[in-house]
CSV table of C-alpha atoms and ligand atoms in Angstrom, one decimal:
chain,number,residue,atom,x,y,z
A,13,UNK,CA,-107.4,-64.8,-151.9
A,14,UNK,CA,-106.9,-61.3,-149.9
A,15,UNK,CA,-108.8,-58.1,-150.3
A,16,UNK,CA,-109.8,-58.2,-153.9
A,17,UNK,CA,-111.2,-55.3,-156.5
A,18,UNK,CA,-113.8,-55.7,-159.1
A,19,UNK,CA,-112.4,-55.0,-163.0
A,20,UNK,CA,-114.0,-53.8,-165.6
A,21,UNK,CA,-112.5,-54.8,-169.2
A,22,UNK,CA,-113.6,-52.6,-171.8
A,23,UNK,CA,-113.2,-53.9,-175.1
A,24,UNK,CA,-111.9,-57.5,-176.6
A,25,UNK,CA,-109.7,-58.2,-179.1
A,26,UNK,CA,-106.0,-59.1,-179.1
A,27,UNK,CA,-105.4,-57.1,-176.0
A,28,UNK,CA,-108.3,-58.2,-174.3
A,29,UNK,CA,-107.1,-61.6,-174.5
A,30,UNK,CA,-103.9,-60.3,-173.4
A,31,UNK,CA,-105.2,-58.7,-170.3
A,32,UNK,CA,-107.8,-61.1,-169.2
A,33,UNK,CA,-104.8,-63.7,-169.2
A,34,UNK,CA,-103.4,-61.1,-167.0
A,35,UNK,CA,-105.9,-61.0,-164.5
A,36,UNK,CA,-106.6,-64.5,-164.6
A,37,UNK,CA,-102.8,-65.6,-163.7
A,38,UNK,CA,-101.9,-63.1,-161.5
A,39,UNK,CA,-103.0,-63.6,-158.2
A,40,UNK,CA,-101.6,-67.5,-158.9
A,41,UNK,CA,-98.1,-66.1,-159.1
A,42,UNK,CA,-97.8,-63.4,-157.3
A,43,UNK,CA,-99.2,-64.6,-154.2
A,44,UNK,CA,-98.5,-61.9,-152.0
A,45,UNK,CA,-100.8,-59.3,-153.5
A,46,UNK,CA,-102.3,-56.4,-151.6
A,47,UNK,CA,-105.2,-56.3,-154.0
A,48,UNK,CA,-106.4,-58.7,-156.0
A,49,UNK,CA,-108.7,-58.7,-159.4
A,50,UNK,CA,-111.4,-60.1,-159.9
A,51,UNK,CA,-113.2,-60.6,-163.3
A,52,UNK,CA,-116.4,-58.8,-163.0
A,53,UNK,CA,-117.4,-57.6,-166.6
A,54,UNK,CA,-116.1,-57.4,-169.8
A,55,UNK,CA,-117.6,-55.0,-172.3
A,56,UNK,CA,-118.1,-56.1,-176.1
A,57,UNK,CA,-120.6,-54.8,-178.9
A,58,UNK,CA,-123.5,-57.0,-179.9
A,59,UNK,CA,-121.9,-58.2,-182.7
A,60,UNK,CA,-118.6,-59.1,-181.5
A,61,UNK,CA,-121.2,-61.9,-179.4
A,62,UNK,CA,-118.6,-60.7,-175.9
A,63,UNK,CA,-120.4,-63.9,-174.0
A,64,UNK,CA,-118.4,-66.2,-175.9
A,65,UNK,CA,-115.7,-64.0,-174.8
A,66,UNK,CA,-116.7,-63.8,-171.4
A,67,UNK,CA,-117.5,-67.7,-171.2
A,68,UNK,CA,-113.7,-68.2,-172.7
A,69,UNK,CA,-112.0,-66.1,-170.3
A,70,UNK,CA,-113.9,-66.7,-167.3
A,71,UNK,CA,-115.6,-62.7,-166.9
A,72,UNK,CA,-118.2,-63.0,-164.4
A,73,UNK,CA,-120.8,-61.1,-166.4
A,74,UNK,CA,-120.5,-59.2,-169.9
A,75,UNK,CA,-122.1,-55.9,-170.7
A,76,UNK,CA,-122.9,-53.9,-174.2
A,77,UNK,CA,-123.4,-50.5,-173.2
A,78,UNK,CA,-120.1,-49.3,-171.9
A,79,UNK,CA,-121.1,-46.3,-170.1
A,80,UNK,CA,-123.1,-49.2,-167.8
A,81,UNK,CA,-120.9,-51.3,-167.6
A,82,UNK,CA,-118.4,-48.4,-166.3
A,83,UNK,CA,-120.7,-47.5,-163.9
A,84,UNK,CA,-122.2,-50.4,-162.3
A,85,UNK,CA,-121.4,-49.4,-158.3
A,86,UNK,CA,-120.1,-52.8,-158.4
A,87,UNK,CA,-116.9,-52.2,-160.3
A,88,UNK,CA,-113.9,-50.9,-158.7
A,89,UNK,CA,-111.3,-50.5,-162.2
A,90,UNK,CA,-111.9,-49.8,-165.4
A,91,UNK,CA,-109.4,-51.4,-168.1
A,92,UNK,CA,-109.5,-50.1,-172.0
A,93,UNK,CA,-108.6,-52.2,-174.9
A,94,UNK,CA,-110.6,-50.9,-177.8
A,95,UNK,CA,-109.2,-49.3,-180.4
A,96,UNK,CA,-107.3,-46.2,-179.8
A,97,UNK,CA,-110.4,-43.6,-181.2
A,98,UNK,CA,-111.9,-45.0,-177.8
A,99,UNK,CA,-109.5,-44.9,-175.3
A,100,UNK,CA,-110.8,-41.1,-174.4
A,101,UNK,CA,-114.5,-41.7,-174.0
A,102,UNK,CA,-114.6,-44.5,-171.7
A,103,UNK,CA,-111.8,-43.2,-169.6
A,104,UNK,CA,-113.4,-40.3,-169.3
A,105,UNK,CA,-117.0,-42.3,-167.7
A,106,UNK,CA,-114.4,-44.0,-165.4
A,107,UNK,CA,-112.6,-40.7,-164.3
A,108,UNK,CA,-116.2,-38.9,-164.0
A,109,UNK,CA,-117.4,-41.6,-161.7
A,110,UNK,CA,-114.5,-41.1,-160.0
A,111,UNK,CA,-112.6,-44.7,-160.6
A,112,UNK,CA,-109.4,-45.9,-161.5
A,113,UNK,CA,-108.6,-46.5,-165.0
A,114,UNK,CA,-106.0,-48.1,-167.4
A,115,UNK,CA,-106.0,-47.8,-170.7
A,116,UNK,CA,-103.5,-49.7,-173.9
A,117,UNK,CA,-101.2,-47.9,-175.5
A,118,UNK,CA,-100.7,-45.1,-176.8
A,119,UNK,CA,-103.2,-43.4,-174.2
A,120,UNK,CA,-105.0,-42.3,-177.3
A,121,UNK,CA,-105.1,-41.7,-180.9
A,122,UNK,CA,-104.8,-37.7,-181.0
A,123,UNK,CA,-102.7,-35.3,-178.6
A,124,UNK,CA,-106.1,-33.6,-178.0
A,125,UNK,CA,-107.9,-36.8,-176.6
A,126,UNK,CA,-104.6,-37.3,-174.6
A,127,UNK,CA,-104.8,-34.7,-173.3
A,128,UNK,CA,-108.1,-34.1,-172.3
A,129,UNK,CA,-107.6,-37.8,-170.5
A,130,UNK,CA,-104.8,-36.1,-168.6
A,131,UNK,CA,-106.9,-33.1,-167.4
A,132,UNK,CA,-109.6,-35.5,-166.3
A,133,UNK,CA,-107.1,-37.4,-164.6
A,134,UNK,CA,-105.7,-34.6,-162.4
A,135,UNK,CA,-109.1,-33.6,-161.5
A,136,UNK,CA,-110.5,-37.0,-160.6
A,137,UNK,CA,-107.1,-37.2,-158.5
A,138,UNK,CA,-107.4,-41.2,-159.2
A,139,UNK,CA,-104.7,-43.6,-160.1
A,140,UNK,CA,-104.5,-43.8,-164.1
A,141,UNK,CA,-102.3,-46.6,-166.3
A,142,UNK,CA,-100.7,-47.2,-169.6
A,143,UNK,CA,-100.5,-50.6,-170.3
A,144,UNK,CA,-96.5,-50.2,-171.8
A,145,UNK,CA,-95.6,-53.7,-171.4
A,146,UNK,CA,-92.5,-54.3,-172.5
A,147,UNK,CA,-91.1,-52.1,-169.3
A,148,UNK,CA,-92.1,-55.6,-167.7
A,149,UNK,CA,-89.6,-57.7,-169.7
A,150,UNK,CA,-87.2,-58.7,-166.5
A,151,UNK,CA,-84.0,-58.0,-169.4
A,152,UNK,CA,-85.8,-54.1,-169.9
A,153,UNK,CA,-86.1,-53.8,-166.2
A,154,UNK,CA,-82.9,-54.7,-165.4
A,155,UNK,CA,-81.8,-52.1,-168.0
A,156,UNK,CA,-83.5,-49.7,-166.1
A,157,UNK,CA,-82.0,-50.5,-162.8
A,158,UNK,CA,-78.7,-50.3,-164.3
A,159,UNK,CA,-78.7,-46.7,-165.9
A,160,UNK,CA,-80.0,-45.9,-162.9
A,161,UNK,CA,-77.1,-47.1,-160.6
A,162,UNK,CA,-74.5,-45.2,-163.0
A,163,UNK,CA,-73.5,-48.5,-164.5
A,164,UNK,CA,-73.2,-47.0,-167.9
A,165,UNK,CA,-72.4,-43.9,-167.1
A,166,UNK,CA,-73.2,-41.0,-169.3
A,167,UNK,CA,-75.1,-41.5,-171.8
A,168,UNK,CA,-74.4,-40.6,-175.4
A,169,UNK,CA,-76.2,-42.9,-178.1
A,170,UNK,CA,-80.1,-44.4,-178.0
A,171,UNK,CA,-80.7,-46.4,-181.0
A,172,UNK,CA,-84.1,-48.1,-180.9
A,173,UNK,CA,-85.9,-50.3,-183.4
A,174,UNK,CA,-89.2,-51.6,-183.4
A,175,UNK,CA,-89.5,-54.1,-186.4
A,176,UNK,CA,-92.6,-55.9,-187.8
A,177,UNK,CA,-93.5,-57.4,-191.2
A,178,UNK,CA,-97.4,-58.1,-191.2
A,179,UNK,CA,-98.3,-55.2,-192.7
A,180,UNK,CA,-97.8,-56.9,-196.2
A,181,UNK,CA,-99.7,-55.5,-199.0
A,182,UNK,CA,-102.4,-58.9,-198.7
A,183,UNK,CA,-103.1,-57.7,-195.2
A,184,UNK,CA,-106.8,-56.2,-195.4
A,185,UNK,CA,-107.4,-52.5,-193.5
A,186,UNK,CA,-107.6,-53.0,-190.5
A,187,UNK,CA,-108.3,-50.4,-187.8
A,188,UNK,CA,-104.9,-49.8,-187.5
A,189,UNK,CA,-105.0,-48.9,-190.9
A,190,UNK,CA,-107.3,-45.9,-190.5
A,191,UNK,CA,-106.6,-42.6,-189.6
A,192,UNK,CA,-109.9,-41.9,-187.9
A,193,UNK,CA,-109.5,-45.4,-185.3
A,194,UNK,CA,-105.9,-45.1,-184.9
A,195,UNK,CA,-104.8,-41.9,-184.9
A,196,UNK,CA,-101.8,-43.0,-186.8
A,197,UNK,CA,-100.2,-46.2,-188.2
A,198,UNK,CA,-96.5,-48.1,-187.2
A,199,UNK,CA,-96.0,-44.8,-185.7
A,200,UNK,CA,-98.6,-44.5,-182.7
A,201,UNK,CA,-98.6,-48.7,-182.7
A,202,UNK,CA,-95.0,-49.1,-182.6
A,203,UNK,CA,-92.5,-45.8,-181.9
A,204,UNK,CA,-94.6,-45.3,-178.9
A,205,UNK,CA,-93.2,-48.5,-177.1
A,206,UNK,CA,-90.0,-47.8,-178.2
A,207,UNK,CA,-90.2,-43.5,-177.1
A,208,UNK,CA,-91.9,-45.0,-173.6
A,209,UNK,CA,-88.7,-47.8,-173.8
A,210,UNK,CA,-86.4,-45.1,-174.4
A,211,UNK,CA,-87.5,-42.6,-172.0
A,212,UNK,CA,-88.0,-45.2,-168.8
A,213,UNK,CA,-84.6,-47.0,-169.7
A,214,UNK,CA,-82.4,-43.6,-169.6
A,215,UNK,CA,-85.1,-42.0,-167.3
A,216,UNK,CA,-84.4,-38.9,-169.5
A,217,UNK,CA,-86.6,-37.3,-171.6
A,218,UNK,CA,-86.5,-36.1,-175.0
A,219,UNK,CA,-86.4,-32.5,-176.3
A,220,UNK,CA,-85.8,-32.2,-180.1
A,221,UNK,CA,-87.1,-34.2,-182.9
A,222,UNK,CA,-86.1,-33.6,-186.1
A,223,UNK,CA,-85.2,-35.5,-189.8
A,224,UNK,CA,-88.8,-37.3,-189.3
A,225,UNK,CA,-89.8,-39.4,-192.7
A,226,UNK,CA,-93.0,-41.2,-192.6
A,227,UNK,CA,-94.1,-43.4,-195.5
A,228,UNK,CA,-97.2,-45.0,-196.4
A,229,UNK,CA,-95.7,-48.4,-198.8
A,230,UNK,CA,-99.5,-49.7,-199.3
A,231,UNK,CA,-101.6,-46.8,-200.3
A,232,UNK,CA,-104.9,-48.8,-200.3
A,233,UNK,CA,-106.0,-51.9,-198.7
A,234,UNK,CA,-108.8,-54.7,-199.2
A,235,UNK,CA,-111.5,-54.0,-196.8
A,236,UNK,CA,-111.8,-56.5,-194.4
A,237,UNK,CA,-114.9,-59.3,-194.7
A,238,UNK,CA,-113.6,-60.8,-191.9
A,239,UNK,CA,-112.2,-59.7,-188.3
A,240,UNK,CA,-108.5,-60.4,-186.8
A,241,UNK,CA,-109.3,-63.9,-185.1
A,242,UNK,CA,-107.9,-61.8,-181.7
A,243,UNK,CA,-104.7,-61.2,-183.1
A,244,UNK,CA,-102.9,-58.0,-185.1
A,245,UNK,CA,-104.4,-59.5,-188.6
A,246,UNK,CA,-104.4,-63.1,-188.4
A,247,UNK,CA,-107.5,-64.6,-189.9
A,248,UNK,CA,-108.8,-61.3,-191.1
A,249,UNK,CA,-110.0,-61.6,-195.0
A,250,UNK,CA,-110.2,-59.2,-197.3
A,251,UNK,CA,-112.5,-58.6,-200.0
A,252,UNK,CA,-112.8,-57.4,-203.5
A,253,UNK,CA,-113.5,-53.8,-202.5
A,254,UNK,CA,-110.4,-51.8,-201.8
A,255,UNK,CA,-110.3,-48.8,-199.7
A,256,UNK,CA,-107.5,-45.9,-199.2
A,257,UNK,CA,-105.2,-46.2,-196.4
A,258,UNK,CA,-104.3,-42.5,-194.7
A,259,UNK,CA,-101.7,-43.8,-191.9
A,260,UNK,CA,-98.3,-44.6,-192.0
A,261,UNK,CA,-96.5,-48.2,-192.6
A,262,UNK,CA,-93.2,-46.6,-191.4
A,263,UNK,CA,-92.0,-43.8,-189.7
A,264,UNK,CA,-88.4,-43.1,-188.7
A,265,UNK,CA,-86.5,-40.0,-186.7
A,266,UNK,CA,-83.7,-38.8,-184.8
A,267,UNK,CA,-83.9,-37.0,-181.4
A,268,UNK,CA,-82.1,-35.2,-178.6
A,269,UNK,CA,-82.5,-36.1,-174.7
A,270,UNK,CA,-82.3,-33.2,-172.4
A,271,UNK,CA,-79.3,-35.0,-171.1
A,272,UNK,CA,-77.4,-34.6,-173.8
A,273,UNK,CA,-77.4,-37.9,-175.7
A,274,UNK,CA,-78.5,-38.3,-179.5
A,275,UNK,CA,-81.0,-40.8,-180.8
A,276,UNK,CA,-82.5,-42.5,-183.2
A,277,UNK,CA,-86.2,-44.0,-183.8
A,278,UNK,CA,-87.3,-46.5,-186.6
A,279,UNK,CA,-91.2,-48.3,-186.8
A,280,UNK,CA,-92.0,-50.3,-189.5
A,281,UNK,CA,-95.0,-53.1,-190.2
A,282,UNK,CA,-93.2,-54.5,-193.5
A,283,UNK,CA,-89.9,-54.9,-192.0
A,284,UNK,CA,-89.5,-58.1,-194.0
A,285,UNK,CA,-87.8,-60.8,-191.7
A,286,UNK,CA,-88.6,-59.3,-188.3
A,287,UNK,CA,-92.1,-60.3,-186.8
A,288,UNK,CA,-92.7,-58.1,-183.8
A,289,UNK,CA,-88.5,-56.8,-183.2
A,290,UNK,CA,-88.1,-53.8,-180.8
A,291,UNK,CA,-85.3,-53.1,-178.9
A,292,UNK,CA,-82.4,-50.6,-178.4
A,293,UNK,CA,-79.0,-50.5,-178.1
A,294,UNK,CA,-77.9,-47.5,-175.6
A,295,UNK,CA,-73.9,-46.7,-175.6
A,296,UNK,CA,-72.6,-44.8,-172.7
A,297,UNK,CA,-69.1,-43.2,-170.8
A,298,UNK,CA,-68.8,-46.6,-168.8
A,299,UNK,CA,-70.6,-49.4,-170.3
A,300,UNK,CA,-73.7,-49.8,-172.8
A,301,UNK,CA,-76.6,-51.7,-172.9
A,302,UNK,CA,-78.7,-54.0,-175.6
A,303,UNK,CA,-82.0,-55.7,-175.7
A,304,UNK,CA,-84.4,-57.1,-178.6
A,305,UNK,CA,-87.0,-58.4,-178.0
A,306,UNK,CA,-87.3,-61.4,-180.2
A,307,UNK,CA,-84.7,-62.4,-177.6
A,308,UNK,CA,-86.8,-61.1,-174.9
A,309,UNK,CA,-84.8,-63.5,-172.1
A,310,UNK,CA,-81.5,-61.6,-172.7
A,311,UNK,CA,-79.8,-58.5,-171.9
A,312,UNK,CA,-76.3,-57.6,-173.3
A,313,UNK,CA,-74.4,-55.4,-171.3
A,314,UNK,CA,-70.8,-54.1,-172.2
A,315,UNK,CA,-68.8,-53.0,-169.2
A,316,UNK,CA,-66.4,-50.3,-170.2
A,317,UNK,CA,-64.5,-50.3,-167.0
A,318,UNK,CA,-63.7,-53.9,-167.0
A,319,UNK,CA,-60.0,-54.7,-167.8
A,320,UNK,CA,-59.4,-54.3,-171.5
A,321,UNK,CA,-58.0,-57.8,-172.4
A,322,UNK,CA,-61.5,-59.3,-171.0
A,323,UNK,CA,-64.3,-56.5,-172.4
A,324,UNK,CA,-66.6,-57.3,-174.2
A,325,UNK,CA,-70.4,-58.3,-174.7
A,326,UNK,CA,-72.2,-60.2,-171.8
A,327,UNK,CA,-75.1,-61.8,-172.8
A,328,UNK,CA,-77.2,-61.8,-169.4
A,329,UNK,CA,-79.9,-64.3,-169.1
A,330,UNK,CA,-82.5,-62.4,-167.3
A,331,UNK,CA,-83.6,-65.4,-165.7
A,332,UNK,CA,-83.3,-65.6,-161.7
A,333,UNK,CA,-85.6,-65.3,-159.3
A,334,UNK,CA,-83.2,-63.7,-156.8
A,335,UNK,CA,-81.6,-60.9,-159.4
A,336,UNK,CA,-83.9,-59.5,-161.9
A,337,UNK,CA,-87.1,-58.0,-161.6
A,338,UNK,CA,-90.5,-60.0,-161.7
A,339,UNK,CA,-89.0,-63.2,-161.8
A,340,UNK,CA,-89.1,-64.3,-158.4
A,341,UNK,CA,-92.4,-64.8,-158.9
A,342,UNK,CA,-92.6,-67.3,-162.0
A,343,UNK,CA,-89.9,-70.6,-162.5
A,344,UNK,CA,-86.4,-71.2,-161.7
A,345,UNK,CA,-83.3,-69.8,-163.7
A,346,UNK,CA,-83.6,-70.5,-167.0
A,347,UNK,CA,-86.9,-71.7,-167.4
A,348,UNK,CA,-87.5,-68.8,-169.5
A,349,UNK,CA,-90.7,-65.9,-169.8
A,350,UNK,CA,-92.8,-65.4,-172.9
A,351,UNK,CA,-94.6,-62.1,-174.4
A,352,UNK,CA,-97.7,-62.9,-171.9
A,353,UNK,CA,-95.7,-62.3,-168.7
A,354,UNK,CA,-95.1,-58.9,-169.1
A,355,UNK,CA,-99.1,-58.0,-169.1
A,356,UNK,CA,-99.6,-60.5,-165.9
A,357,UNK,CA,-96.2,-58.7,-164.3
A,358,UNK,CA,-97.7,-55.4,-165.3
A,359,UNK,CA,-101.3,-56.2,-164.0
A,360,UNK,CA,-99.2,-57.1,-160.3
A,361,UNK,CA,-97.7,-53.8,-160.3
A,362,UNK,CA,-101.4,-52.1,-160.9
A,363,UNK,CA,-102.5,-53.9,-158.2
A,364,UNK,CA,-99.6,-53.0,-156.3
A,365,UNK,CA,-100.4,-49.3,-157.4
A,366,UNK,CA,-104.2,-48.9,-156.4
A,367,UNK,CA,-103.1,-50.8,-152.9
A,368,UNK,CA,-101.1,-47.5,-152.1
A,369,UNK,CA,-97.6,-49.7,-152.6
A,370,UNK,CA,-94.9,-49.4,-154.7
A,371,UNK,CA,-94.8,-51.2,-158.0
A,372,UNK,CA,-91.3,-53.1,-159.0
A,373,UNK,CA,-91.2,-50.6,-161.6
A,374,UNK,CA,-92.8,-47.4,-162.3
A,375,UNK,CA,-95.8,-47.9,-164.3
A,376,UNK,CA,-96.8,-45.1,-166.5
A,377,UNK,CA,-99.9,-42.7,-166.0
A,378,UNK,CA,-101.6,-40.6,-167.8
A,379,UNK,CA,-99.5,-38.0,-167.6
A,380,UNK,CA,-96.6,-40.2,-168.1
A,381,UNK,CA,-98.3,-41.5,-171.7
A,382,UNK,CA,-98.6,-37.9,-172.3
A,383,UNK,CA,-95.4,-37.2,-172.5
A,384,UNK,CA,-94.5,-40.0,-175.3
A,385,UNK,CA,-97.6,-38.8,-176.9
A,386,UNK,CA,-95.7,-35.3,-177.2
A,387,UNK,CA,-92.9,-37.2,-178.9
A,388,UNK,CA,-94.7,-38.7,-181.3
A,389,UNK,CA,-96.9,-35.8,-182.0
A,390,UNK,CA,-93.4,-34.2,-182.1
A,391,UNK,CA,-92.2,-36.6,-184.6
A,392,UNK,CA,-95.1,-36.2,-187.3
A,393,UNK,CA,-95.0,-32.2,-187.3
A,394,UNK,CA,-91.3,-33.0,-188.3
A,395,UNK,CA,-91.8,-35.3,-191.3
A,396,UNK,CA,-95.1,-32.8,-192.4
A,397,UNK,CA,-92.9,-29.8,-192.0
A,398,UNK,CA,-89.6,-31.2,-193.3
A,399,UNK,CA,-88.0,-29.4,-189.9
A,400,UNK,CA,-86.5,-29.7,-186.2
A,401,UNK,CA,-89.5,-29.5,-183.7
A,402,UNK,CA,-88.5,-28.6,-180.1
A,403,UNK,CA,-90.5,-30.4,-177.5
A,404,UNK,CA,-91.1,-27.3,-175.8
A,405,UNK,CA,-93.6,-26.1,-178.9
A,406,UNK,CA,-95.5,-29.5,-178.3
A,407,UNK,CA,-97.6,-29.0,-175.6
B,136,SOE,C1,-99.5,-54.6,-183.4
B,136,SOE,O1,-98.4,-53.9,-184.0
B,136,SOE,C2,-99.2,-55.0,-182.0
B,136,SOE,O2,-100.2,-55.8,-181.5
B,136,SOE,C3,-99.1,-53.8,-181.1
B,136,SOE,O3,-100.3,-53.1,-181.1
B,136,SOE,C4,-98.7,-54.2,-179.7
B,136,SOE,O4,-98.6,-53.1,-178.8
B,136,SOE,C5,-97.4,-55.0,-179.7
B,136,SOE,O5,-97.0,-55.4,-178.4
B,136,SOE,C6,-97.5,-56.2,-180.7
B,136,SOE,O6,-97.9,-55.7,-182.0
């Protein structure tokens, strides 16, 4: 293995099993890596016992005071998984002690911690992340590169989705449940992959939000006896105590890029029948594009300038090496790519990134994050309000 960096992993969870698969694979795929990770120390509280997760995942050491762990001399990256309330703090150790740092999406729970993250950032002048994988699914990257080459021409419709169903009334409250861990419910979880999505797809950016509903279904929740076994809520138990939930299960709203184009937004966590369903469906002068992710291999692309007896829907298997993104580096056409891939694609590009080389596609700072943060901040003074919110009063 080449020059190599020590990473810090800062929480555990479903995302830290997520990312520590990441770091584990990547080097093993993409062999050509300026800078590789190694798994130095993983931080967990006492009582989530982080050896056993250390042991599991192969981290060198663990730690349980995350300010030390941050700055042990040793570590080179700082990666944050916890729950969004505590994306901010540790970010800004990492950024004070003047080290790269990722963090999971949304960048944080509240505008303000965002944006206090992004301040740091430009003063630390250090190489900051959002982990927004899907960008990573070959089918969304080669969406991007399309728009980009003119293939679809002007755009006028963006209709994205992101569809889940465990929030079932059974489903104990969880952190995401909670206003003062989450910052918000489907909305923060969910829109913000499909704003980011929307925004790195089109590479345009949005200006207006208005006719914004939220709607909390569940208005209380068991509280849980039990922990998520590392995933959103499987294994978690509730118990006979009930507590009030303040976030929402769904929120849905339109939009305007500064490009012209009109769109629509829709999050939901009891979307009966779809279990984790994002995607959009982006109509244009010359062509249009369509991705879901429960179909994650594919990419239907409509070209409008083909001759009219044969147009119609191609559905792209996003599978070779030698034409779409990232996949040069896994198995030949058709053996297809899973959820997992786009965290160890993303972790490559990161890598790629604090090397001083380009990634295959951008990756999203800080200040990057901010900007979806804006929408969605955007999106919730709309439904309070009851009115059109212009971007530019978002700051
Ligand atoms: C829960 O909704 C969740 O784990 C999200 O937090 C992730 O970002 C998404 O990729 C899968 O579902």
């Amino acid at each position: 293995m080449g020059k190599t960096i020590n990473v810090a992993l800062i929480g555990q969870g479903f995302m830290g099993r997520t990312h520590s698969n990441a770091y584990l694979k990547v080097s093993k795929f993409f062999t050509d890596l300026p800078l590789n990770p190694v798994m130095h120390t993983v931080f967990g509280m006492e009582a989530e016992n982080p050896q056993v997760f250390a042991d599991r995942w192969g981290w060198k050491n663990y730690g349980t005071d995350w300010k030390k762990v941050i700055n042990n001399e040793d570590i080179g990256f700082v990666d944050i998984v916890t729950p969004n309330h505590m994306h901010m703090p540790p970010a800004m150790e990492a950024l004070a002690a003047g080290k790269p740092v990722a963090s999971e999406k949304p960048i944080a729970g509240t505008l303000a911690d965002a944006r206090a993250m992004v301040d740091a950032a430009k003063k630390a002048k250090v190489p900051t992340f959002v982990w927004y994988n899907y960008r990573r699914c070959p089918a969304v990257a080669l969406a991007h590169q399309l728009v980009k080459e003119g293939k679809i021409g002007r755009v006028f419709h963006v209709r994205c989705v992101y569809l889940q169903e465990w929030g079932a009334p059974d489903t104990p409250l969880l952190w995401r449940f909670q206003k003062k861990l989450a910052g918000s419910g489907a909305h923060g979880d969910l829109n913000a992959h499909i704003i980011d999505m929307a925004r790195f797809v089109t590479g345009d950016e949005i200006v207006e939000v208005t006719g914004a509903i939220a709607e909390t279904f569940v208005k209380e929740r068991t509280i849980p006896s039990a922990a998520s076994a590392g995933g959103i809520a499987a294994g978690a138990k509730g118990s006979v105590k009930k507590g009030k939930v303040d976030v929402d299960d769904a929120v849905l709203f339109l939009a305007r890029f500064k490009k012209g184009a009109v769109a629509s937004f829709e999050c939901s966590r009891l979307a009966t029948g779809y279990k984790n369903q994002n995607g959009f469906e982006i109509h244009g002068e010359k062509g249009a594009l369509r991705f879901r992710f429960e179909d994650m291999n594919y990419l239907d692309y409509y070209d409008n300038t083909a001759e009219p007896k044969v147009r119609g829907w191609n559905h792209i298997i996003c599978t070779s090496g030698a034409n779409h993104p990232y996949v040069g580096a896994w198995w030949p056409d058709a053996h297809i790519l899973g959820y997992e891939h786009g965290f160890i694609n993303q972790a490559a590009d990161i890598m790629k990134v604090l090397a001083r080389k380009a990634p295959v596609v951008p990756i999203p700072d800080f200040a990057d994050a901010y900007e979806t943060q804006r929408v969605l901040e955007a999106a919730l003074l709309s439904a309070n309000q009851r009115c059109p919110i212009k971007l530019a009063d978002v700051k």
